[in-house]
mmCIF file with all atom_site columns, C-alpha atoms in Angstrom:
data_model
loop_
_atom_site.group_PDB
_atom_site.id
_atom_site.type_symbol
_atom_site.label_atom_id
_atom_site.label_alt_id
_atom_site.label_comp_id
_atom_site.label_asym_id
_atom_site.label_entity_id
_atom_site.label_seq_id
_atom_site.pdbx_PDB_ins_code
_atom_site.Cartn_x
_atom_site.Cartn_y
_atom_site.Cartn_z
_atom_site.occupancy
_atom_site.B_iso_or_equiv
_atom_site.pdbx_formal_charge
_atom_site.auth_seq_id
_atom_site.auth_comp_id
_atom_site.auth_asym_id
_atom_site.auth_atom_id
_atom_site.pdbx_PDB_model_num
ATOM 1   C CA . MET A 1 1   ? 90.855  109.873 74.779 1.00 0.00 ? 1   MET A CA 1
ATOM 2   C CA . ASN A 1 2   ? 93.884  110.523 72.314 1.00 0.00 ? 2   ASN A CA 1
ATOM 3   C CA . MET A 1 3   ? 93.398  109.803 68.708 1.00 0.00 ? 3   MET A CA 1
ATOM 4   C CA . ASP A 1 4   ? 95.812  109.732 65.912 1.00 0.00 ? 4   ASP A CA 1
ATOM 5   C CA . PHE A 1 5   ? 94.547  112.044 63.159 1.00 0.00 ? 5   PHE A CA 1
ATOM 6   C CA . ASN A 1 6   ? 96.903  109.993 60.582 1.00 0.00 ? 6   ASN A CA 1
ATOM 7   C CA . LEU A 1 7   ? 95.035  107.041 61.619 1.00 0.00 ? 7   LEU A CA 1
ATOM 8   C CA . LEU A 1 8   ? 91.814  108.403 61.245 1.00 0.00 ? 8   LEU A CA 1
ATOM 9   C CA . MET A 1 9   ? 92.614  109.847 57.965 1.00 0.00 ? 9   MET A CA 1
ATOM 10  C CA . ASN A 1 10  ? 94.250  106.779 56.599 1.00 0.00 ? 10  ASN A CA 1
ATOM 11  C CA . ASP A 1 11  ? 90.946  104.815 57.441 1.00 0.00 ? 11  ASP A CA 1
ATOM 12  C CA . MET A 1 12  ? 88.890  107.655 55.368 1.00 0.00 ? 12  MET A CA 1
ATOM 13  C CA . VAL A 1 13  ? 91.060  107.061 52.509 1.00 0.00 ? 13  VAL A CA 1
ATOM 14  C CA . MET A 1 14  ? 90.870  103.419 52.271 1.00 0.00 ? 14  MET A CA 1
ATOM 15  C CA . GLN A 1 15  ? 87.041  103.772 52.802 1.00 0.00 ? 15  GLN A CA 1
ATOM 16  C CA . ALA A 1 16  ? 86.727  106.033 49.905 1.00 0.00 ? 16  ALA A CA 1
ATOM 17  C CA . ARG A 1 17  ? 89.026  104.130 47.607 1.00 0.00 ? 17  ARG A CA 1
ATOM 18  C CA . GLY A 1 18  ? 87.393  101.230 48.579 1.00 0.00 ? 18  GLY A CA 1
ATOM 19  C CA . GLU A 1 19  ? 83.674  102.337 47.587 1.00 0.00 ? 19  GLU A CA 1
ATOM 20  C CA . MET A 1 20  ? 85.073  103.434 44.287 1.00 0.00 ? 20  MET A CA 1
ATOM 21  C CA . GLU A 1 21  ? 86.746  100.202 43.428 1.00 0.00 ? 21  GLU A CA 1
ATOM 22  C CA . THR A 1 22  ? 83.484  97.960  44.963 1.00 0.00 ? 22  THR A CA 1
ATOM 23  C CA . SER A 1 23  ? 81.719  100.267 42.390 1.00 0.00 ? 23  SER A CA 1
ATOM 24  C CA . GLY A 1 24  ? 83.749  99.100  39.386 1.00 0.00 ? 24  GLY A CA 1
ATOM 25  C CA . TYR A 1 25  ? 86.053  102.106 39.111 1.00 0.00 ? 25  TYR A CA 1
ATOM 26  C CA . GLU A 1 26  ? 89.846  101.513 38.140 1.00 0.00 ? 26  GLU A CA 1
ATOM 27  C CA . GLN A 1 27  ? 92.175  103.250 40.295 1.00 0.00 ? 27  GLN A CA 1
ATOM 28  C CA . LEU A 1 28  ? 94.910  105.359 38.569 1.00 0.00 ? 28  LEU A CA 1
ATOM 29  C CA . THR A 1 29  ? 97.770  106.259 41.096 1.00 0.00 ? 29  THR A CA 1
ATOM 30  C CA . THR A 1 30  ? 100.184 107.268 38.503 1.00 0.00 ? 30  THR A CA 1
ATOM 31  C CA . PRO A 1 31  ? 100.713 109.777 35.867 1.00 0.00 ? 31  PRO A CA 1
ATOM 32  C CA . GLU A 1 32  ? 101.347 106.515 33.498 1.00 0.00 ? 32  GLU A CA 1
ATOM 33  C CA . GLU A 1 33  ? 98.270  105.065 34.609 1.00 0.00 ? 33  GLU A CA 1
ATOM 34  C CA . VAL A 1 34  ? 96.392  108.094 33.911 1.00 0.00 ? 34  VAL A CA 1
ATOM 35  C CA . ASP A 1 35  ? 97.902  108.503 30.296 1.00 0.00 ? 35  ASP A CA 1
ATOM 36  C CA . ALA A 1 36  ? 96.928  104.966 29.228 1.00 0.00 ? 36  ALA A CA 1
ATOM 37  C CA . ALA A 1 37  ? 93.606  104.892 30.592 1.00 0.00 ? 37  ALA A CA 1
ATOM 38  C CA . LEU A 1 38  ? 92.449  108.550 29.301 1.00 0.00 ? 38  LEU A CA 1
ATOM 39  C CA . SER A 1 39  ? 93.687  107.759 25.858 1.00 0.00 ? 39  SER A CA 1
ATOM 40  C CA . ARG A 1 40  ? 91.787  104.587 25.381 1.00 0.00 ? 40  ARG A CA 1
ATOM 41  C CA . PRO A 1 41  ? 89.066  104.706 22.490 1.00 0.00 ? 41  PRO A CA 1
ATOM 42  C CA . GLY A 1 42  ? 85.431  105.411 23.627 1.00 0.00 ? 42  GLY A CA 1
ATOM 43  C CA . THR A 1 43  ? 83.970  107.059 26.706 1.00 0.00 ? 43  THR A CA 1
ATOM 44  C CA . THR A 1 44  ? 85.359  107.414 30.129 1.00 0.00 ? 44  THR A CA 1
ATOM 45  C CA . LEU A 1 45  ? 83.994  108.902 33.050 1.00 0.00 ? 45  LEU A CA 1
ATOM 46  C CA . VAL A 1 46  ? 86.685  110.158 35.622 1.00 0.00 ? 46  VAL A CA 1
ATOM 47  C CA . MET A 1 47  ? 85.788  110.440 39.169 1.00 0.00 ? 47  MET A CA 1
ATOM 48  C CA . ILE A 1 48  ? 88.230  112.753 41.107 1.00 0.00 ? 48  ILE A CA 1
ATOM 49  C CA . ASN A 1 49  ? 87.880  111.339 44.551 1.00 0.00 ? 49  ASN A CA 1
ATOM 50  C CA . SER A 1 50  ? 88.108  113.321 47.837 1.00 0.00 ? 50  SER A CA 1
ATOM 51  C CA . VAL A 1 51  ? 87.784  112.755 51.280 1.00 0.00 ? 51  VAL A CA 1
ATOM 52  C CA . CYS A 1 52  ? 85.565  116.111 51.902 1.00 0.00 ? 52  CYS A CA 1
ATOM 53  C CA . GLY A 1 53  ? 82.768  114.973 53.860 1.00 0.00 ? 53  GLY A CA 1
ATOM 54  C CA . CYS A 1 54  ? 80.075  117.305 52.502 1.00 0.00 ? 54  CYS A CA 1
ATOM 55  C CA . ALA A 1 55  ? 80.908  116.675 48.899 1.00 0.00 ? 55  ALA A CA 1
ATOM 56  C CA . GLY A 1 56  ? 82.642  113.341 48.534 1.00 0.00 ? 56  GLY A CA 1
ATOM 57  C CA . GLY A 1 57  ? 79.767  111.755 50.594 1.00 0.00 ? 57  GLY A CA 1
ATOM 58  C CA . ILE A 1 58  ? 77.435  112.716 47.856 1.00 0.00 ? 58  ILE A CA 1
ATOM 59  C CA . ALA A 1 59  ? 79.667  112.196 44.778 1.00 0.00 ? 59  ALA A CA 1
ATOM 60  C CA . ARG A 1 60  ? 80.847  108.719 45.783 1.00 0.00 ? 60  ARG A CA 1
ATOM 61  C CA . PRO A 1 61  ? 77.284  107.460 45.866 1.00 0.00 ? 61  PRO A CA 1
ATOM 62  C CA . ALA A 1 62  ? 76.222  109.222 42.783 1.00 0.00 ? 62  ALA A CA 1
ATOM 63  C CA . ALA A 1 63  ? 79.153  107.652 40.890 1.00 0.00 ? 63  ALA A CA 1
ATOM 64  C CA . ALA A 1 64  ? 78.278  104.025 42.116 1.00 0.00 ? 64  ALA A CA 1
ATOM 65  C CA . ASN A 1 65  ? 74.421  104.404 41.175 1.00 0.00 ? 65  ASN A CA 1
ATOM 66  C CA . ALA A 1 66  ? 74.571  106.634 38.030 1.00 0.00 ? 66  ALA A CA 1
ATOM 67  C CA . ILE A 1 67  ? 76.180  103.696 36.123 1.00 0.00 ? 67  ILE A CA 1
ATOM 68  C CA . HIS A 1 68  ? 72.913  101.565 36.760 1.00 0.00 ? 68  HIS A CA 1
ATOM 69  C CA . TYR A 1 69  ? 71.704  103.094 33.457 1.00 0.00 ? 69  TYR A CA 1
ATOM 70  C CA . ASP A 1 70  ? 71.052  101.935 30.094 1.00 0.00 ? 70  ASP A CA 1
ATOM 71  C CA . LYS A 1 71  ? 74.034  104.242 28.264 1.00 0.00 ? 71  LYS A CA 1
ATOM 72  C CA . ARG A 1 72  ? 77.267  104.437 30.225 1.00 0.00 ? 72  ARG A CA 1
ATOM 73  C CA . PRO A 1 73  ? 80.959  105.123 29.533 1.00 0.00 ? 73  PRO A CA 1
ATOM 74  C CA . ASP A 1 74  ? 83.041  102.364 28.126 1.00 0.00 ? 74  ASP A CA 1
ATOM 75  C CA . HIS A 1 75  ? 85.500  102.820 31.073 1.00 0.00 ? 75  HIS A CA 1
ATOM 76  C CA . LEU A 1 76  ? 85.377  103.996 34.635 1.00 0.00 ? 76  LEU A CA 1
ATOM 77  C CA . VAL A 1 77  ? 88.398  105.721 36.391 1.00 0.00 ? 77  VAL A CA 1
ATOM 78  C CA . THR A 1 78  ? 89.055  107.472 39.454 1.00 0.00 ? 78  THR A CA 1
ATOM 79  C CA . VAL A 1 79  ? 92.238  109.776 40.921 1.00 0.00 ? 79  VAL A CA 1
ATOM 80  C CA . PHE A 1 80  ? 92.384  110.696 44.430 1.00 0.00 ? 80  PHE A CA 1
ATOM 81  C CA . ALA A 1 81  ? 93.106  114.500 44.777 1.00 0.00 ? 81  ALA A CA 1
ATOM 82  C CA . GLY A 1 82  ? 95.331  115.069 47.797 1.00 0.00 ? 82  GLY A CA 1
ATOM 83  C CA . GLN A 1 83  ? 96.711  111.540 47.833 1.00 0.00 ? 83  GLN A CA 1
ATOM 84  C CA . ASP A 1 84  ? 97.690  110.536 44.076 1.00 0.00 ? 84  ASP A CA 1
ATOM 85  C CA . LYS A 1 85  ? 98.845  113.847 43.404 1.00 0.00 ? 85  LYS A CA 1
ATOM 86  C CA . LEU A 1 86  ? 101.133 113.780 40.184 1.00 0.00 ? 86  LEU A CA 1
ATOM 87  C CA . ALA A 1 87  ? 98.283  111.065 39.115 1.00 0.00 ? 87  ALA A CA 1
ATOM 88  C CA . THR A 1 88  ? 95.480  113.920 39.802 1.00 0.00 ? 88  THR A CA 1
ATOM 89  C CA . GLN A 1 89  ? 97.812  116.602 38.167 1.00 0.00 ? 89  GLN A CA 1
ATOM 90  C CA . GLN A 1 90  ? 98.134  114.510 34.764 1.00 0.00 ? 90  GLN A CA 1
ATOM 91  C CA . ALA A 1 91  ? 94.323  114.103 34.924 1.00 0.00 ? 91  ALA A CA 1
ATOM 92  C CA . ARG A 1 92  ? 93.759  117.727 34.862 1.00 0.00 ? 92  ARG A CA 1
ATOM 93  C CA . ASN A 1 93  ? 96.452  118.572 32.266 1.00 0.00 ? 93  ASN A CA 1
ATOM 94  C CA . ILE A 1 94  ? 94.607  116.181 30.140 1.00 0.00 ? 94  ILE A CA 1
ATOM 95  C CA . PHE A 1 95  ? 91.424  117.580 30.762 1.00 0.00 ? 95  PHE A CA 1
ATOM 96  C CA . GLY A 1 96  ? 92.453  120.721 29.120 1.00 0.00 ? 96  GLY A CA 1
ATOM 97  C CA . GLU A 1 97  ? 92.869  124.417 29.859 1.00 0.00 ? 97  GLU A CA 1
ATOM 98  C CA . GLU A 1 98  ? 89.110  125.336 30.234 1.00 0.00 ? 98  GLU A CA 1
ATOM 99  C CA . HIS A 1 99  ? 88.839  122.287 32.948 1.00 0.00 ? 99  HIS A CA 1
ATOM 100 C CA . LEU A 1 100 ? 88.232  124.354 36.640 1.00 0.00 ? 100 LEU A CA 1
ATOM 101 C CA . PRO A 1 101 ? 90.255  121.842 39.173 1.00 0.00 ? 101 PRO A CA 1
ATOM 102 C CA . SER A 1 102 ? 87.980  120.735 42.058 1.00 0.00 ? 102 SER A CA 1
ATOM 103 C CA . SER A 1 103 ? 87.313  117.916 44.039 1.00 0.00 ? 103 SER A CA 1
ATOM 104 C CA . PRO A 1 104 ? 85.158  115.812 44.132 1.00 0.00 ? 104 PRO A CA 1
ATOM 105 C CA . SER A 1 105 ? 83.892  116.066 40.489 1.00 0.00 ? 105 SER A CA 1
ATOM 106 C CA . PHE A 1 106 ? 83.465  114.032 37.374 1.00 0.00 ? 106 PHE A CA 1
ATOM 107 C CA . VAL A 1 107 ? 84.747  114.925 33.904 1.00 0.00 ? 107 VAL A CA 1
ATOM 108 C CA . LEU A 1 108 ? 83.531  112.775 30.879 1.00 0.00 ? 108 LEU A CA 1
ATOM 109 C CA . LEU A 1 109 ? 85.986  112.136 28.217 1.00 0.00 ? 109 LEU A CA 1
ATOM 110 C CA . LYS A 1 110 ? 85.112  110.722 24.259 1.00 0.00 ? 110 LYS A CA 1
ATOM 111 C CA . ASP A 1 111 ? 88.208  109.393 22.784 1.00 0.00 ? 111 ASP A CA 1
ATOM 112 C CA . GLY A 1 112 ? 90.339  111.193 24.908 1.00 0.00 ? 112 GLY A CA 1
ATOM 113 C CA . GLN A 1 113 ? 88.799  114.562 24.764 1.00 0.00 ? 113 GLN A CA 1
ATOM 114 C CA . THR A 1 114 ? 86.866  116.249 27.510 1.00 0.00 ? 114 THR A CA 1
ATOM 115 C CA . VAL A 1 115 ? 83.245  116.542 26.481 1.00 0.00 ? 115 VAL A CA 1
ATOM 116 C CA . ALA A 1 116 ? 81.268  117.735 29.921 1.00 0.00 ? 116 ALA A CA 1
ATOM 117 C CA . GLU A 1 117 ? 82.135  117.906 33.627 1.00 0.00 ? 117 GLU A CA 1
ATOM 118 C CA . ILE A 1 118 ? 80.791  118.267 36.961 1.00 0.00 ? 118 ILE A CA 1
ATOM 119 C CA . GLY A 1 119 ? 82.409  120.667 39.252 1.00 0.00 ? 119 GLY A CA 1
ATOM 120 C CA . ARG A 1 120 ? 82.270  120.609 43.058 1.00 0.00 ? 120 ARG A CA 1
ATOM 121 C CA . HIS A 1 121 ? 79.876  123.320 42.922 1.00 0.00 ? 121 HIS A CA 1
ATOM 122 C CA . GLU A 1 122 ? 77.344  120.995 41.096 1.00 0.00 ? 122 GLU A CA 1
ATOM 123 C CA . ILE A 1 123 ? 78.018  118.423 44.088 1.00 0.00 ? 123 ILE A CA 1
ATOM 124 C CA . GLU A 1 124 ? 78.303  120.038 47.083 1.00 0.00 ? 124 GLU A CA 1
ATOM 125 C CA . GLY A 1 125 ? 74.798  121.015 48.634 1.00 0.00 ? 125 GLY A CA 1
ATOM 126 C CA . HIS A 1 126 ? 73.074  118.754 46.069 1.00 0.00 ? 126 HIS A CA 1
ATOM 127 C CA . ALA A 1 127 ? 70.966  115.542 46.787 1.00 0.00 ? 127 ALA A CA 1
ATOM 128 C CA . PRO A 1 128 ? 73.057  112.443 45.293 1.00 0.00 ? 128 PRO A CA 1
ATOM 129 C CA . THR A 1 129 ? 69.805  111.764 43.060 1.00 0.00 ? 129 THR A CA 1
ATOM 130 C CA . SER A 1 130 ? 70.259  115.225 41.666 1.00 0.00 ? 130 SER A CA 1
ATOM 131 C CA . VAL A 1 131 ? 74.091  114.219 40.710 1.00 0.00 ? 131 VAL A CA 1
ATOM 132 C CA . ILE A 1 132 ? 72.930  110.960 39.569 1.00 0.00 ? 132 ILE A CA 1
ATOM 133 C CA . THR A 1 133 ? 70.299  112.579 36.901 1.00 0.00 ? 133 THR A CA 1
ATOM 134 C CA . HIS A 1 134 ? 72.941  115.164 35.954 1.00 0.00 ? 134 HIS A CA 1
ATOM 135 C CA . LEU A 1 135 ? 75.611  112.061 35.138 1.00 0.00 ? 135 LEU A CA 1
ATOM 136 C CA . GLN A 1 136 ? 72.878  110.144 33.436 1.00 0.00 ? 136 GLN A CA 1
ATOM 137 C CA . GLY A 1 137 ? 72.086  113.067 31.317 1.00 0.00 ? 137 GLY A CA 1
ATOM 138 C CA . LEU A 1 138 ? 75.807  113.159 30.227 1.00 0.00 ? 138 LEU A CA 1
ATOM 139 C CA . PHE A 1 139 ? 75.553  109.546 29.520 1.00 0.00 ? 139 PHE A CA 1
ATOM 140 C CA . GLU A 1 140 ? 72.199  109.970 27.717 1.00 0.00 ? 140 GLU A CA 1
ATOM 141 C CA . GLU A 1 141 ? 74.034  112.517 25.363 1.00 0.00 ? 141 GLU A CA 1
ATOM 142 C CA . HIS A 1 142 ? 77.681  111.051 25.014 1.00 0.00 ? 142 HIS A CA 1
ATOM 143 C CA . CYS A 1 143 ? 77.429  107.489 25.758 1.00 0.00 ? 143 CYS A CA 1
ATOM 144 C CA . GLU A 1 144 ? 76.289  104.422 23.727 1.00 0.00 ? 144 GLU A CA 1
ATOM 145 C CA . GLU A 1 145 ? 73.671  101.803 25.054 1.00 0.00 ? 145 GLU A CA 1
ATOM 146 C CA . VAL A 1 146 ? 75.071  98.679  26.929 1.00 0.00 ? 146 VAL A CA 1
#
């Protein structure tokens, strides 16, 4: 059996993107889209997406389910590390010098300023419910009731 690696990866990337879009996250694929989205007033949750099976398979379900909460961000966006490299780099520049680049991960911004992060080390090896609880704790602290 001969399998084309690029075809397999493209399928994985399309599925990972689709999961986020279906969950209501806006795909940011260019630095200009990142600048516009992350400068909006209010709270913005950025999910740095990844095809990493172990952590990505936890982060995407957590991202999809955490938003079913009384308090949640005004905006939901995602950049795809390793795929939309310039967009991801621009987002990381905006997150600030304290930001430790990792993927997948989450960054919560309020009025364009980073207020909280969940890095890969807080996702990988954890149950999705643990990540959901962590996200919802950040929503409770920084977001308004919908």
